[in-house]
Coordinates of C-alpha atoms in Angstrom, one line a residue:
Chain A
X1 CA 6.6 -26.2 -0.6
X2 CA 9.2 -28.8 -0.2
X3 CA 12.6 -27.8 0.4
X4 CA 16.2 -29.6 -1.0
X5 CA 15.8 -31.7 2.4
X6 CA 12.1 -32.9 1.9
X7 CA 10.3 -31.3 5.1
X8 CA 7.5 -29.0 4.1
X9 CA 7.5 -25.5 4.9
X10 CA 5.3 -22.7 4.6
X11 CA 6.4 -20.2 1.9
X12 CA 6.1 -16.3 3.3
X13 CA 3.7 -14.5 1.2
X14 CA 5.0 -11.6 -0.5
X15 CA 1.3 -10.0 -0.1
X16 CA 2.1 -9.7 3.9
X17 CA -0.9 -11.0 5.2
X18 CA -0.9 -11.8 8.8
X19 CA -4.0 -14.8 9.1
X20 CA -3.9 -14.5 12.6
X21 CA -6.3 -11.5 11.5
X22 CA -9.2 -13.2 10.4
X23 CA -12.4 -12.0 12.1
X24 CA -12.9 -14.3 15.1
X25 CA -16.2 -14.7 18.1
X26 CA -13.8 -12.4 20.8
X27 CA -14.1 -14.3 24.1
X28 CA -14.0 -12.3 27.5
X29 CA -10.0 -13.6 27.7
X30 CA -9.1 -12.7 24.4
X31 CA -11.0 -8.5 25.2
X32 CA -8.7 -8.8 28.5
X33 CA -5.9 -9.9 26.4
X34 CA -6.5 -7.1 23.7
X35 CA -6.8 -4.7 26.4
X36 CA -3.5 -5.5 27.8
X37 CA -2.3 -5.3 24.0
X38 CA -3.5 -1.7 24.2
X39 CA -1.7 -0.7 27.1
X40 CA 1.7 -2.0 25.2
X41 CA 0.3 0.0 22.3
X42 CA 0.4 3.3 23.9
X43 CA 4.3 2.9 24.5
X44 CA 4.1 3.2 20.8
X45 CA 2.7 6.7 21.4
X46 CA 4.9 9.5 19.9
X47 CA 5.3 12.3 21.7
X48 CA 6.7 16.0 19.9
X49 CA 8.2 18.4 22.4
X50 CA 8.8 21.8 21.0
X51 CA 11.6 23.5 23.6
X52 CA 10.1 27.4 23.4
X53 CA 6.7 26.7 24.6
X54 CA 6.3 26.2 27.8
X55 CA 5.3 22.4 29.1
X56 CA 7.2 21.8 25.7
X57 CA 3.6 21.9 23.6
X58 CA 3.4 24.1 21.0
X59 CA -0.3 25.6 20.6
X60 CA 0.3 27.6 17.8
X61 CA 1.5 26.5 14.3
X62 CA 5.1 27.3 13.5
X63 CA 5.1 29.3 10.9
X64 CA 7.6 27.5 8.5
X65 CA 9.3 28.9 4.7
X66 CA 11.9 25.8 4.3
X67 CA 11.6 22.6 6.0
X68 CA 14.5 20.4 5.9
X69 CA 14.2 16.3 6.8
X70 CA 17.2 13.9 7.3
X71 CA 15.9 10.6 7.6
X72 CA 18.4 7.9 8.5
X73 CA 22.3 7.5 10.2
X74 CA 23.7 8.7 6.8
X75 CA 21.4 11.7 6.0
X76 CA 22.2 12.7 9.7
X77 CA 25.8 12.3 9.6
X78 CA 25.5 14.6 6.2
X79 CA 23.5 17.7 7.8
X80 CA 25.7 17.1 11.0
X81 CA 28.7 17.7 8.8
X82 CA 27.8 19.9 6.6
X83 CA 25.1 22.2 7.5
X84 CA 24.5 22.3 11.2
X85 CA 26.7 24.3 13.4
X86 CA 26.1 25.8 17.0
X87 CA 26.1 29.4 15.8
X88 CA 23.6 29.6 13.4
X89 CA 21.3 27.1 14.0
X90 CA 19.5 26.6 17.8
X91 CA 17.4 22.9 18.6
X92 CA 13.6 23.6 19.0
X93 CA 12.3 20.4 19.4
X94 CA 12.7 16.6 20.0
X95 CA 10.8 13.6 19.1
X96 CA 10.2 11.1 21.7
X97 CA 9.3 7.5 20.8
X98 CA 9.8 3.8 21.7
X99 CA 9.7 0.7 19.2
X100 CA 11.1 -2.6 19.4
X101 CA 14.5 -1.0 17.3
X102 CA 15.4 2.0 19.1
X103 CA 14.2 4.3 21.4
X104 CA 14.8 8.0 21.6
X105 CA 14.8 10.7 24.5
X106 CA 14.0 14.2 25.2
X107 CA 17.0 14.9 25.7
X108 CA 18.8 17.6 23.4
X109 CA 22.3 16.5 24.4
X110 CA 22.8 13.8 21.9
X111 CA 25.9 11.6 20.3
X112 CA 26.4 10.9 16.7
X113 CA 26.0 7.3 17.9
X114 CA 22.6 7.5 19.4
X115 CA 19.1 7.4 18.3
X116 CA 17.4 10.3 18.5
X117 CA 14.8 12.9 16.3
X118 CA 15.6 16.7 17.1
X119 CA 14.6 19.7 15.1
X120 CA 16.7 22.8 14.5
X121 CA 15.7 26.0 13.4
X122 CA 18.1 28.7 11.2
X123 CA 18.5 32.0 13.7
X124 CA 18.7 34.3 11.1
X125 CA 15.5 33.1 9.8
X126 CA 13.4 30.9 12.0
X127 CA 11.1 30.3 9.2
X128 CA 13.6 27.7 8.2
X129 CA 13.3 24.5 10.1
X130 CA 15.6 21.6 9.8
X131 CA 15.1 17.6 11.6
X132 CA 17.9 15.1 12.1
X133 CA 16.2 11.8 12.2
X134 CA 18.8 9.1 12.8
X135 CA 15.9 6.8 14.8
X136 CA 13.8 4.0 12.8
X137 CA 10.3 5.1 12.9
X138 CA 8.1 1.5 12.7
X139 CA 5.4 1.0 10.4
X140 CA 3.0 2.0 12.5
X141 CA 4.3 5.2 14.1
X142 CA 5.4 6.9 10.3
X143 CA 1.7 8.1 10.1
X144 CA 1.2 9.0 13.5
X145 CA 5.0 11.2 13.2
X146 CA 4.1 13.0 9.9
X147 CA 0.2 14.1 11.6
X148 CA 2.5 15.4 14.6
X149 CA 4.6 17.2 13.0
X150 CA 3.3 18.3 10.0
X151 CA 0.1 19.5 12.3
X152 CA 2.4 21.9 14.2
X153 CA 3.3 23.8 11.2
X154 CA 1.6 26.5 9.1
X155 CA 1.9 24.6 5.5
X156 CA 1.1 27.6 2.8
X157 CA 4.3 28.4 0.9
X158 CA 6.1 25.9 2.9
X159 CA 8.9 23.9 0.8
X160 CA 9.7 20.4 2.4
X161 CA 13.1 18.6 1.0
X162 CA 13.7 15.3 2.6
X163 CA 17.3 13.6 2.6
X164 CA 17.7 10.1 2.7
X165 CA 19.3 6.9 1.6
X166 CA 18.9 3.5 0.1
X167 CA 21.1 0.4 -0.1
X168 CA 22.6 0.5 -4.3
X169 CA 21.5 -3.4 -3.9
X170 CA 17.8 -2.1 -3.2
X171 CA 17.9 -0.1 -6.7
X172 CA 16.6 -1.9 -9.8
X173 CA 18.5 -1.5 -13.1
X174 CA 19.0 -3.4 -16.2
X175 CA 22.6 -3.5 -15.7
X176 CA 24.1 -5.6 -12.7
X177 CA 25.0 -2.8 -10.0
X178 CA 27.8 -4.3 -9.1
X179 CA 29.4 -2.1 -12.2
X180 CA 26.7 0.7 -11.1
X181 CA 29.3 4.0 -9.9
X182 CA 28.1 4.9 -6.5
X183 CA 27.3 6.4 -4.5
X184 CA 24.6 8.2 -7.1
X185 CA 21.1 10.5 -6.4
X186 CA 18.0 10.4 -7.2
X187 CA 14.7 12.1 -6.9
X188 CA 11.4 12.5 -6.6
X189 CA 9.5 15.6 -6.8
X190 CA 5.6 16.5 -6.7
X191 CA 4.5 18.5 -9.6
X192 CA 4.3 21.6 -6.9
X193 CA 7.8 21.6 -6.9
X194 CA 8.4 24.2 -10.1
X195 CA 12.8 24.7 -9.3
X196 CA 15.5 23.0 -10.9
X197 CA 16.2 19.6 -9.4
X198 CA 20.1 18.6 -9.0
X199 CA 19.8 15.1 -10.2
X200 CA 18.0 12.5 -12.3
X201 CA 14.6 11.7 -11.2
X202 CA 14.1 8.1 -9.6
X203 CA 13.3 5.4 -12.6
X204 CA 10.1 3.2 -12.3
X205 CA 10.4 0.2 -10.9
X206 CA 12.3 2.1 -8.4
X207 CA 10.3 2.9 -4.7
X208 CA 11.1 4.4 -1.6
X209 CA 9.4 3.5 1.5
X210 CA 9.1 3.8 5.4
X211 CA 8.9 7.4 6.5
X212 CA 10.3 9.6 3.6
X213 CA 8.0 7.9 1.5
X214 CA 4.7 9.2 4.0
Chain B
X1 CA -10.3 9.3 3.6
X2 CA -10.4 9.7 -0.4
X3 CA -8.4 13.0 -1.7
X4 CA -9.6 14.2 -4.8
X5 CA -6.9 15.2 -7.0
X6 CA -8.1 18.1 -8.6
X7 CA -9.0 19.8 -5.1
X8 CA -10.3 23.2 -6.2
X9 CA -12.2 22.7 -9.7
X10 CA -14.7 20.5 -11.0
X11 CA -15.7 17.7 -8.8
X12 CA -17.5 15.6 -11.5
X13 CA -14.1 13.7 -11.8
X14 CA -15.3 12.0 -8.6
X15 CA -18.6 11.8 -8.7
X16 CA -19.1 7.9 -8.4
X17 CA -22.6 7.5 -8.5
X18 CA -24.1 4.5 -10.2
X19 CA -19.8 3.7 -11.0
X20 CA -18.4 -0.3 -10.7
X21 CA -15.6 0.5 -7.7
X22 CA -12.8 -2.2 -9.5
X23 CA -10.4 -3.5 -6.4
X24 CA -8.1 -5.4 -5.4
X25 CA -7.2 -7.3 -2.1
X26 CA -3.4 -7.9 -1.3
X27 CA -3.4 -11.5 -0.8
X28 CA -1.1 -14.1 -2.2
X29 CA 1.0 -13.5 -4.9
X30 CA -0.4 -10.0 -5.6
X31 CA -2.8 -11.5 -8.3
X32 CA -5.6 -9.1 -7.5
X33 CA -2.9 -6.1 -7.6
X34 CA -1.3 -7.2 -10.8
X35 CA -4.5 -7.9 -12.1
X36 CA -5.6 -4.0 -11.4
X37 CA -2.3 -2.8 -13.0
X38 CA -3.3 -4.7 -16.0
X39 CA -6.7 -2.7 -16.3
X40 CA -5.3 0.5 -15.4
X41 CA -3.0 0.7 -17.8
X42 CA -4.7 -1.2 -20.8
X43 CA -7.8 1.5 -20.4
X44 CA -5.1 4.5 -19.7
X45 CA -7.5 5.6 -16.7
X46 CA -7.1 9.0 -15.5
X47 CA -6.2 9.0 -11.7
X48 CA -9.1 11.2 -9.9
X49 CA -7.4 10.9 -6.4
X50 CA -5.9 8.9 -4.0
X51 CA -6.7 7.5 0.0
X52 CA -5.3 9.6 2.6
X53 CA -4.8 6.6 5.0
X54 CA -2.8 4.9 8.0
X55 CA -3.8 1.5 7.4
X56 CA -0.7 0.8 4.3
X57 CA 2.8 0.8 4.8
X58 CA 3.8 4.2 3.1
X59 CA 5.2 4.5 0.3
X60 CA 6.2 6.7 -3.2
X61 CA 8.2 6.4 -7.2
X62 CA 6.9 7.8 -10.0
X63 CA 4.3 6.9 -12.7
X64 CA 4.1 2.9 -13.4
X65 CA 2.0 3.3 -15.8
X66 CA 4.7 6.0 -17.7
X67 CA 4.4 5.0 -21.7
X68 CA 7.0 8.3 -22.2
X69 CA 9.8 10.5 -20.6
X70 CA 6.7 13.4 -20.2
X71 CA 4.3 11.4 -18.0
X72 CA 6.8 9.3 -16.2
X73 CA 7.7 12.3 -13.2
X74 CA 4.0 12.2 -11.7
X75 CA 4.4 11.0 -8.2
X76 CA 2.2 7.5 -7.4
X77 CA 1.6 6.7 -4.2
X78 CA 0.2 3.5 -1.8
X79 CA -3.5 3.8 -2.3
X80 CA -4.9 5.3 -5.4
X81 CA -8.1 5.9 -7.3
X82 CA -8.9 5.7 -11.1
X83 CA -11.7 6.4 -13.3
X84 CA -13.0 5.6 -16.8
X85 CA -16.3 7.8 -16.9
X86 CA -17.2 6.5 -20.3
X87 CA -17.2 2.6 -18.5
X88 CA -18.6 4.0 -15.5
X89 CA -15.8 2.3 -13.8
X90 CA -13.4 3.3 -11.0
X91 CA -10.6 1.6 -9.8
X92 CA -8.5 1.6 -6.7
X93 CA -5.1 0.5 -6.7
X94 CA -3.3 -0.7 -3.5
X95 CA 0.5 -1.0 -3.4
X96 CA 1.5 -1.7 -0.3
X97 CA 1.0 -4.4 2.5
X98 CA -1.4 -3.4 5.4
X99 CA 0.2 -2.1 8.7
X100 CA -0.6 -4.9 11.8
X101 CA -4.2 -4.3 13.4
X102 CA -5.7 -1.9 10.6
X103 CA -7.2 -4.5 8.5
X104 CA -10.8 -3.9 10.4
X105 CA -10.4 0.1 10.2
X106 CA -9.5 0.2 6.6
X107 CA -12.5 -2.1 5.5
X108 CA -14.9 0.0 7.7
X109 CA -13.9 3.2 6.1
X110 CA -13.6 1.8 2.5
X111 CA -17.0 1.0 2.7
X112 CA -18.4 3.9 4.4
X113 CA -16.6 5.4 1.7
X114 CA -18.1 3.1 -1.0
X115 CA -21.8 4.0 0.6
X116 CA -21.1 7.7 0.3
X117 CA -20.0 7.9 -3.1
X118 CA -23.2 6.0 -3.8
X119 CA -21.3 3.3 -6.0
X120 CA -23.5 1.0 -7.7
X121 CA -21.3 -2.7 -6.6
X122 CA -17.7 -3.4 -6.1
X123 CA -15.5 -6.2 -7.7
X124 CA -12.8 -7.6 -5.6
X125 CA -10.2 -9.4 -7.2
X126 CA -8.1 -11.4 -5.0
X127 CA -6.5 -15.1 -4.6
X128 CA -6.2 -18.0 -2.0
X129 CA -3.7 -20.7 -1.5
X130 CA -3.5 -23.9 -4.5
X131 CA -2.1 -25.7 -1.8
X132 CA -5.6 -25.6 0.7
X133 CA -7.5 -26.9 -2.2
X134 CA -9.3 -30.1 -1.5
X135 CA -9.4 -33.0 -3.7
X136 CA -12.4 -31.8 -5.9
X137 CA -10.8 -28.2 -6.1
X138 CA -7.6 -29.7 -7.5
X139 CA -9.4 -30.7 -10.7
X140 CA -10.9 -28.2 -13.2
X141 CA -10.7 -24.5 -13.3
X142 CA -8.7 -22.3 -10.8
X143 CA -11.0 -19.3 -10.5
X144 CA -13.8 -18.8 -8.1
X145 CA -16.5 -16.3 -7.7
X146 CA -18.9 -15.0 -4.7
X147 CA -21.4 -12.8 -4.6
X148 CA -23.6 -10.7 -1.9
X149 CA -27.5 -11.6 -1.8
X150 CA -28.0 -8.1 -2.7
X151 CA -25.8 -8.8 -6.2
X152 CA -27.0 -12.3 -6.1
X153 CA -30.2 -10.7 -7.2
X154 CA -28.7 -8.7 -10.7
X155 CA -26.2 -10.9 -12.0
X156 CA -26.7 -15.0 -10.0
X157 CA -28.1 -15.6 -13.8
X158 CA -25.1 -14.2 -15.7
X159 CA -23.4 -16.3 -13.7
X160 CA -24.5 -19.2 -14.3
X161 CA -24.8 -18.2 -18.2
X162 CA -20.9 -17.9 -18.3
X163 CA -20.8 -21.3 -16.2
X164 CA -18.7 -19.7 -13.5
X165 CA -18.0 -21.5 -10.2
X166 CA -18.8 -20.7 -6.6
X167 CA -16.5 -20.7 -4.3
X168 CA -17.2 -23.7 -2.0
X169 CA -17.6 -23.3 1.7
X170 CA -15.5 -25.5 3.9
X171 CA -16.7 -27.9 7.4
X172 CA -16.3 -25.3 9.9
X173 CA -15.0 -28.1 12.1
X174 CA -13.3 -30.6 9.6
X175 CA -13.1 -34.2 10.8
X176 CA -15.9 -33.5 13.8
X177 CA -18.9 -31.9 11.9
X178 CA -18.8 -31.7 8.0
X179 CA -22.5 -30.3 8.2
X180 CA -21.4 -26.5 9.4
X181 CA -20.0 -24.7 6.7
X182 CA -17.8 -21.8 6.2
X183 CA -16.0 -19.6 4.0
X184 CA -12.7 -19.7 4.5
X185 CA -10.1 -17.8 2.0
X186 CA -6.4 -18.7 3.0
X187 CA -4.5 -16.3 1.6
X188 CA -6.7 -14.0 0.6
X189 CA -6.0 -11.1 2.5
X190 CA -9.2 -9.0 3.8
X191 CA -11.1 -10.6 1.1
X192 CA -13.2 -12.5 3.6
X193 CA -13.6 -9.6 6.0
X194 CA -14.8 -6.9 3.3
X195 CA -17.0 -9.5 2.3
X196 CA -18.9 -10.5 5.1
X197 CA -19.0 -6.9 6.0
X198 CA -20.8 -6.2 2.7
X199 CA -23.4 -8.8 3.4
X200 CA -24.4 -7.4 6.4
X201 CA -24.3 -3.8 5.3
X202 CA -26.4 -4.6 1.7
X203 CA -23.6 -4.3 -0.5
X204 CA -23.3 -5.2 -3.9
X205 CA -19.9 -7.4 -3.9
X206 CA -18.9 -9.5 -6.0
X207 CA -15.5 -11.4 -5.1
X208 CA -13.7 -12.7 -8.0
X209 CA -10.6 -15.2 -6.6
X210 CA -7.9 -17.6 -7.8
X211 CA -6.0 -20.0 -6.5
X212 CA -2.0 -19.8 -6.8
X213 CA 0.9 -19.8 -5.0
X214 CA 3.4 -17.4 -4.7
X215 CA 6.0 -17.4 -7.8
X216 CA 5.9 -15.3 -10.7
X217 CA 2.4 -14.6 -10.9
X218 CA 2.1 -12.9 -14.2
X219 CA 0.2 -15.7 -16.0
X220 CA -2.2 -15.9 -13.4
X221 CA -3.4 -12.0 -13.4
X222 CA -3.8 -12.5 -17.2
X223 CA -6.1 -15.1 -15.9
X224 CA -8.2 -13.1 -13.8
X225 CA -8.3 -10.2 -15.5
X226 CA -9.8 -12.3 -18.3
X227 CA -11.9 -14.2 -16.2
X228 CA -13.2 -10.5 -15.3
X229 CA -13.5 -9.8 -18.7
X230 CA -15.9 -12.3 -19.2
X231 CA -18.5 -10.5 -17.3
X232 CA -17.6 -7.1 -17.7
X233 CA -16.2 -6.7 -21.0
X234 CA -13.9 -4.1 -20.5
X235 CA -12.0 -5.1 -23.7
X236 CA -12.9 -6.6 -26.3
X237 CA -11.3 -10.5 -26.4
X238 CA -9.4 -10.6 -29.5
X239 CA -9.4 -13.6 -31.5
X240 CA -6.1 -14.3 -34.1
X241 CA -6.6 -15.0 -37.2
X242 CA -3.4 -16.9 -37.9
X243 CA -4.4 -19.7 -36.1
X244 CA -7.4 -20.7 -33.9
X245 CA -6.4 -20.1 -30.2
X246 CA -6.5 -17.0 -27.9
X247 CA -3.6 -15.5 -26.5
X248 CA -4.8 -15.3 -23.2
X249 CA -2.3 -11.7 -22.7
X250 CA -2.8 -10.1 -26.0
X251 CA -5.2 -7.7 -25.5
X252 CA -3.9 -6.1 -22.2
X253 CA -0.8 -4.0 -21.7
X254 CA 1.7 -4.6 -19.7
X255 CA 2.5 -1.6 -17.2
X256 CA 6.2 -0.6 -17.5
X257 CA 6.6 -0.8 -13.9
X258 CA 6.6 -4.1 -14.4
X259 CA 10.2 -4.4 -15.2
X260 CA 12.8 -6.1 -13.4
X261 CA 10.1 -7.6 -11.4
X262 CA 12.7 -10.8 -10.6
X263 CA 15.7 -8.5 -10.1
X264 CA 18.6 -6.8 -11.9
X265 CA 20.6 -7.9 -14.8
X266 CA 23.7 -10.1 -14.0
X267 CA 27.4 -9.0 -13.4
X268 CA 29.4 -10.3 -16.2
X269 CA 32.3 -11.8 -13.7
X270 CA 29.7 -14.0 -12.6
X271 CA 30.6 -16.1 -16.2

């Protein structure tokens, strides 16, 4: 593709494809580099530390009614203002993970200003579990987050509501949004969700990706 | 790997034996992908279930396929699976690109997957680079095909009938040896991969590829999808009466996800 100054680039694919893929002969240096490769991989490791069980491992699953998720600075900032308090809700767990954005402790004692991934629970009824994720969980950690948590927890009858947000540039509309009045919600609900939801659902070609979308 | 959707009842809705497994690979300009969307939604397949994986970015909106307000709140997600019983057809949509490193595990358990459900082939529709074309692929028609020995054997005939063309293999070492030849597919995603794969493991595959560049790539799904139309007729190719040419789009629907595929509408203060 020739750009307005005549060299020729290479025009990104939209389909994402990484060619250094391709299925190659492995040599013994490229298995030594690969295992070097894996070491690096296992920082990517993420590790869930429940604060109740001793050596911070929970065994058995939590049993859990309401589970809340705040994914994001914004969605933090909202359940740090609005619902969490230190009366009636105690932490019971961090998340612990690097990437090459942020990286979070185990450390409880956080600042709105940091990166971190704890989980509260409701003292009047523990069955109600709340997480304030203000970290970016990468691509390839969103799976391996959602199998560690989600495989702590007892899942029948459990009701998951995840709070997030996306730039009003990102949403797709007929209508410019620059006359769009924001900020505005959407939603998106399985079919096992029967209540009333407070807000429009999310139009098609509207997505939402990263870890509330897994 | 593959979630049925209707976990409980009856489990004929994904009973694949003897089925054509319709796919597509994520390679440049989405063809294969846009290509599927077209099929899915002109045929108003039923989604059976969808692929519990860790190999595709994640991610969620409603029904693109919605044609009213009632069937647009069904959640769609990265990597789901369709099926039109009466074609003996399924199809698996991907929407998303693949997460670094889990190209190899995805194609290992798709088609451990494909061996299980005791599908009869699978049809890969994906794309390559115009711009690696050589000389002799610049002239005549766009679209490529390649097939396992194993389909070789059914439909190498057919192929010839409809006067298809191979897709050539390229000097493995250009300039040094022209007499070792490979198949390279620039662009094309795991195309390559989940076809050598399926040669080894006896596989009916048949790859069915153009070449384009990234743009808007509308006009060339229509041409794929036809192009797979040719062989397995999954509509019938209208002709119009008015005058004497086909319009190449005119018998396939256009999803209505498809909107605002270049962006929003304009702010008036930009006049």
């Amino acid at each position: 593709m020739a750009t307005f100054f005549g060299e020729v680039v290479v025009a990104p694919s939209r389909a994402g494809l990484d060619e250094e893929e391709e299925a190659r002969e492995e040599t013994p240096e490229d298995r030594e580099i690969r295992r070097e490769l894996e070491k690096k991989r296992c920082r990517r490791e993420i590790d869930v530390l429940w604060t109740w069980k001793s050596g911070g491992r929970a065994e058995e699953p939590l049993v859990c009614s309401r589970f809340i998720v705040a994914i994001g600075r914004n969605a933090a900032a909202f359940v740090s203002s609005f619902i969490l308090d230190s009366v009636c809700w105690e932490v019971v767990g961090v998340v612990k993970l690097w990437n090459e954005w942020c990286r979070t402790s185990s450390t409880t004692n956080v600042l709105p200003t940091d990166s971190f991934c704890l989980f509260y629970r409701l003292i009047s009824d523990p069955t109600v579990l709340l997480c304030q994720c203000s970290c970016y969980v990468a691509e390839d950690q969103q799976f391996q987050w959602l199998e560690k948590v989600f495989g702590c927890m007892q899942k029948e009858g459990l009701q998951v509501t995840i709070l997030s947000t996306c730039p009003v540039a990102d949403y797709k509309t007929q209508e410019s949004t620059l006359t769009l009045a924001s900020p505005f919600l959407k939603a998106l609900k399985t079919k096992e969700f029967q209540e009333q939801v407070c807000c429009p659902l999310l139009e098609q070609p509207n997505i939402v990706r990263d870890l509330p979308a897994a | 790997m593959f979630v049925p959707c209707d976990r409980g009842g009856d489990s004929s809705a994904s009973d694949f034996k003897g089925f054509t497994l319709l796919m597509p690979a994520v390679s440049v300009g989405n063809v294969g992908q846009l290509a599927i969307d077209l099929v899915i939604s002109t045929l108003d397949m039923t989604k059976v279930g969808y692929f519990y994986t860790n190999c595709l970015v994640p991610m969620v909106g409603n029904n693109p396929y919605a044609t009213a307000e009632e069937n647009s709140t069904e959640l769609s997600i990265n990597a789901e699976v369709y099926s039109l019983p009466s074609k003996k057809l399924v199809v698996l949509q991907i929407r998303s690109p693949f997460i670094k490193n889990k190209y190899r595990p995805f194609c290992e358990t798709l088609l451990s997957w494909v061996k299980s459900s005791k599908c009869a082939r699978v049809v890969l529709l994906s794309s390559s680079h115009a711009y690696q074309r050589d000389d002799e692929q610049l002239l005549g028609t766009p679209l490529r095909y390649l097939l396992t020995p194993d389909l070789e054997k059914a439909v190498g005939g057919l192929m010839q009938e409809l006067n298809w063309k191979e897709m050539e293999k390229v000097a493995a070492y250009p300039g040094i040896n022209d007499t070792d030849k490979v198949l390279h597919i620039p662009g094309g995603g795991i195309t390559k991969l989940l076809f050598t794969e399926s040669c080894s493991k006896g596989i009916q595959m048949a790859v069915l590829l153009k070449f384009c560049s990234e743009g808007d790539n509308i006009p060339d799904a229509f041409l794929l999808v036809n192009y797979l139309n040719e062989w397995l007729q999954l509509v019938k190719t209208e002709v119009s009466t008015s005058n004497s040419s086909t319009d190449p789009s005119s018998q396939w629907k256009i999803p209505s996800s498809w909107r605002l595929l270049f962006g929003n509408g304009l702010p008036p203060a930009l006049f």
